[in-house]
Amino acid sequence: QVRDLLPDFGEGFVASVLDTVNGNTEQAINMLLEGSLPAALQSLDSGMSFQTYRQQQQQKQQQTLLDMEIHSQLTQVRISLQ
């Protein structure tokens, strides 16, 4: 729906905007038309493909899992030191 109105933006970029506004298409369209994007979105390539978006999402998930594993290990170390 967003790309129907704003076809110059890449599918991945639009997906990132929609993620930011929890899927609210009206809010996403307004942000894009007004140029009122958060800094994190302003730094993205507005022509980003959906494939690139998916790769970034997978990297974020992997980093989150790694962070959770590290946190778990640190907790276990703290418990064993007590």
Coordinates of C-alpha atoms in Angstrom, one line a residue:
Q1 CA 0.0 0.0 0.0
V2 CA 2.8 2.4 0.9
R3 CA 4.8 1.6 -2.3
D4 CA 1.6 2.1 -4.4
L5 CA 1.7 5.7 -3.3
L6 CA 5.4 6.1 -3.1
P7 CA 7.0 3.8 -5.6
D8 CA 10.4 5.5 -5.5
F9 CA 11.2 3.9 -2.1
G10 CA 12.7 0.4 -2.0
E11 CA 10.7 -2.4 -0.5
G12 CA 13.2 -2.9 2.2
F13 CA 13.2 0.7 3.2
V14 CA 9.5 0.8 3.3
A15 CA 9.5 -2.4 5.5
S16 CA 12.0 -0.6 7.9
V17 CA 9.7 2.4 8.1
L18 CA 6.7 0.1 8.8
D19 CA 8.6 -1.7 11.5
T20 CA 9.3 1.6 13.2
V21 CA 5.6 2.5 13.3
N22 CA 4.4 -1.0 14.1
G23 CA 2.8 -1.5 10.7
N24 CA 0.8 1.6 10.7
T25 CA 0.6 2.4 7.0
E26 CA -0.9 5.8 7.4
Q27 CA 1.8 6.9 9.8
A28 CA 4.5 5.5 7.6
I29 CA 3.1 7.4 4.5
N30 CA 2.9 10.6 6.5
M31 CA 6.5 10.2 7.8
L32 CA 7.8 9.6 4.2
L33 CA 5.8 12.5 2.7
E34 CA 6.8 14.9 5.4
G35 CA 10.4 13.7 5.6
S36 CA 10.1 13.3 9.3
L37 CA 12.0 10.1 9.7
P38 CA 13.9 9.1 12.9
A39 CA 17.7 9.3 12.6
A40 CA 18.0 5.6 12.4
L41 CA 15.9 5.6 9.2
Q42 CA 17.5 8.7 7.7
S43 CA 20.8 6.8 7.6
L44 CA 19.3 3.9 5.5
D45 CA 19.4 3.7 1.8
S46 CA 15.9 4.8 0.6
G47 CA 16.2 2.3 -2.3
M48 CA 17.0 -0.6 0.0
S49 CA 15.8 -4.0 -1.4
F50 CA 13.7 -6.4 0.6
Q51 CA 16.5 -8.9 0.5
T52 CA 18.9 -6.4 2.2
Y53 CA 16.2 -5.7 4.8
R54 CA 15.8 -9.4 5.6
Q55 CA 19.5 -9.8 5.9
Q56 CA 19.7 -7.0 8.4
Q57 CA 16.8 -8.5 10.3
Q58 CA 18.6 -11.8 10.5
Q59 CA 21.7 -10.1 11.7
K60 CA 19.8 -8.3 14.4
Q61 CA 18.2 -11.6 15.5
Q62 CA 21.6 -13.3 15.6
Q63 CA 23.1 -10.5 17.7
T64 CA 20.1 -10.6 20.1
L65 CA 20.6 -14.4 20.6
L66 CA 24.3 -13.8 21.1
D67 CA 23.6 -11.0 23.7
M68 CA 21.2 -13.3 25.5
E69 CA 23.7 -16.1 25.6
I70 CA 26.4 -13.8 27.0
H71 CA 24.0 -12.4 29.6
S72 CA 23.1 -16.0 30.6
Q73 CA 26.8 -17.0 31.0
L74 CA 27.6 -13.9 33.0
T75 CA 24.7 -14.6 35.3
Q76 CA 25.9 -18.1 35.8
V77 CA 29.4 -16.8 36.7
R78 CA 28.0 -14.3 39.2
I79 CA 26.0 -17.0 40.8
S80 CA 28.9 -19.4 41.1
L81 CA 31.1 -16.6 42.7
Q82 CA 28.5 -15.9 45.4

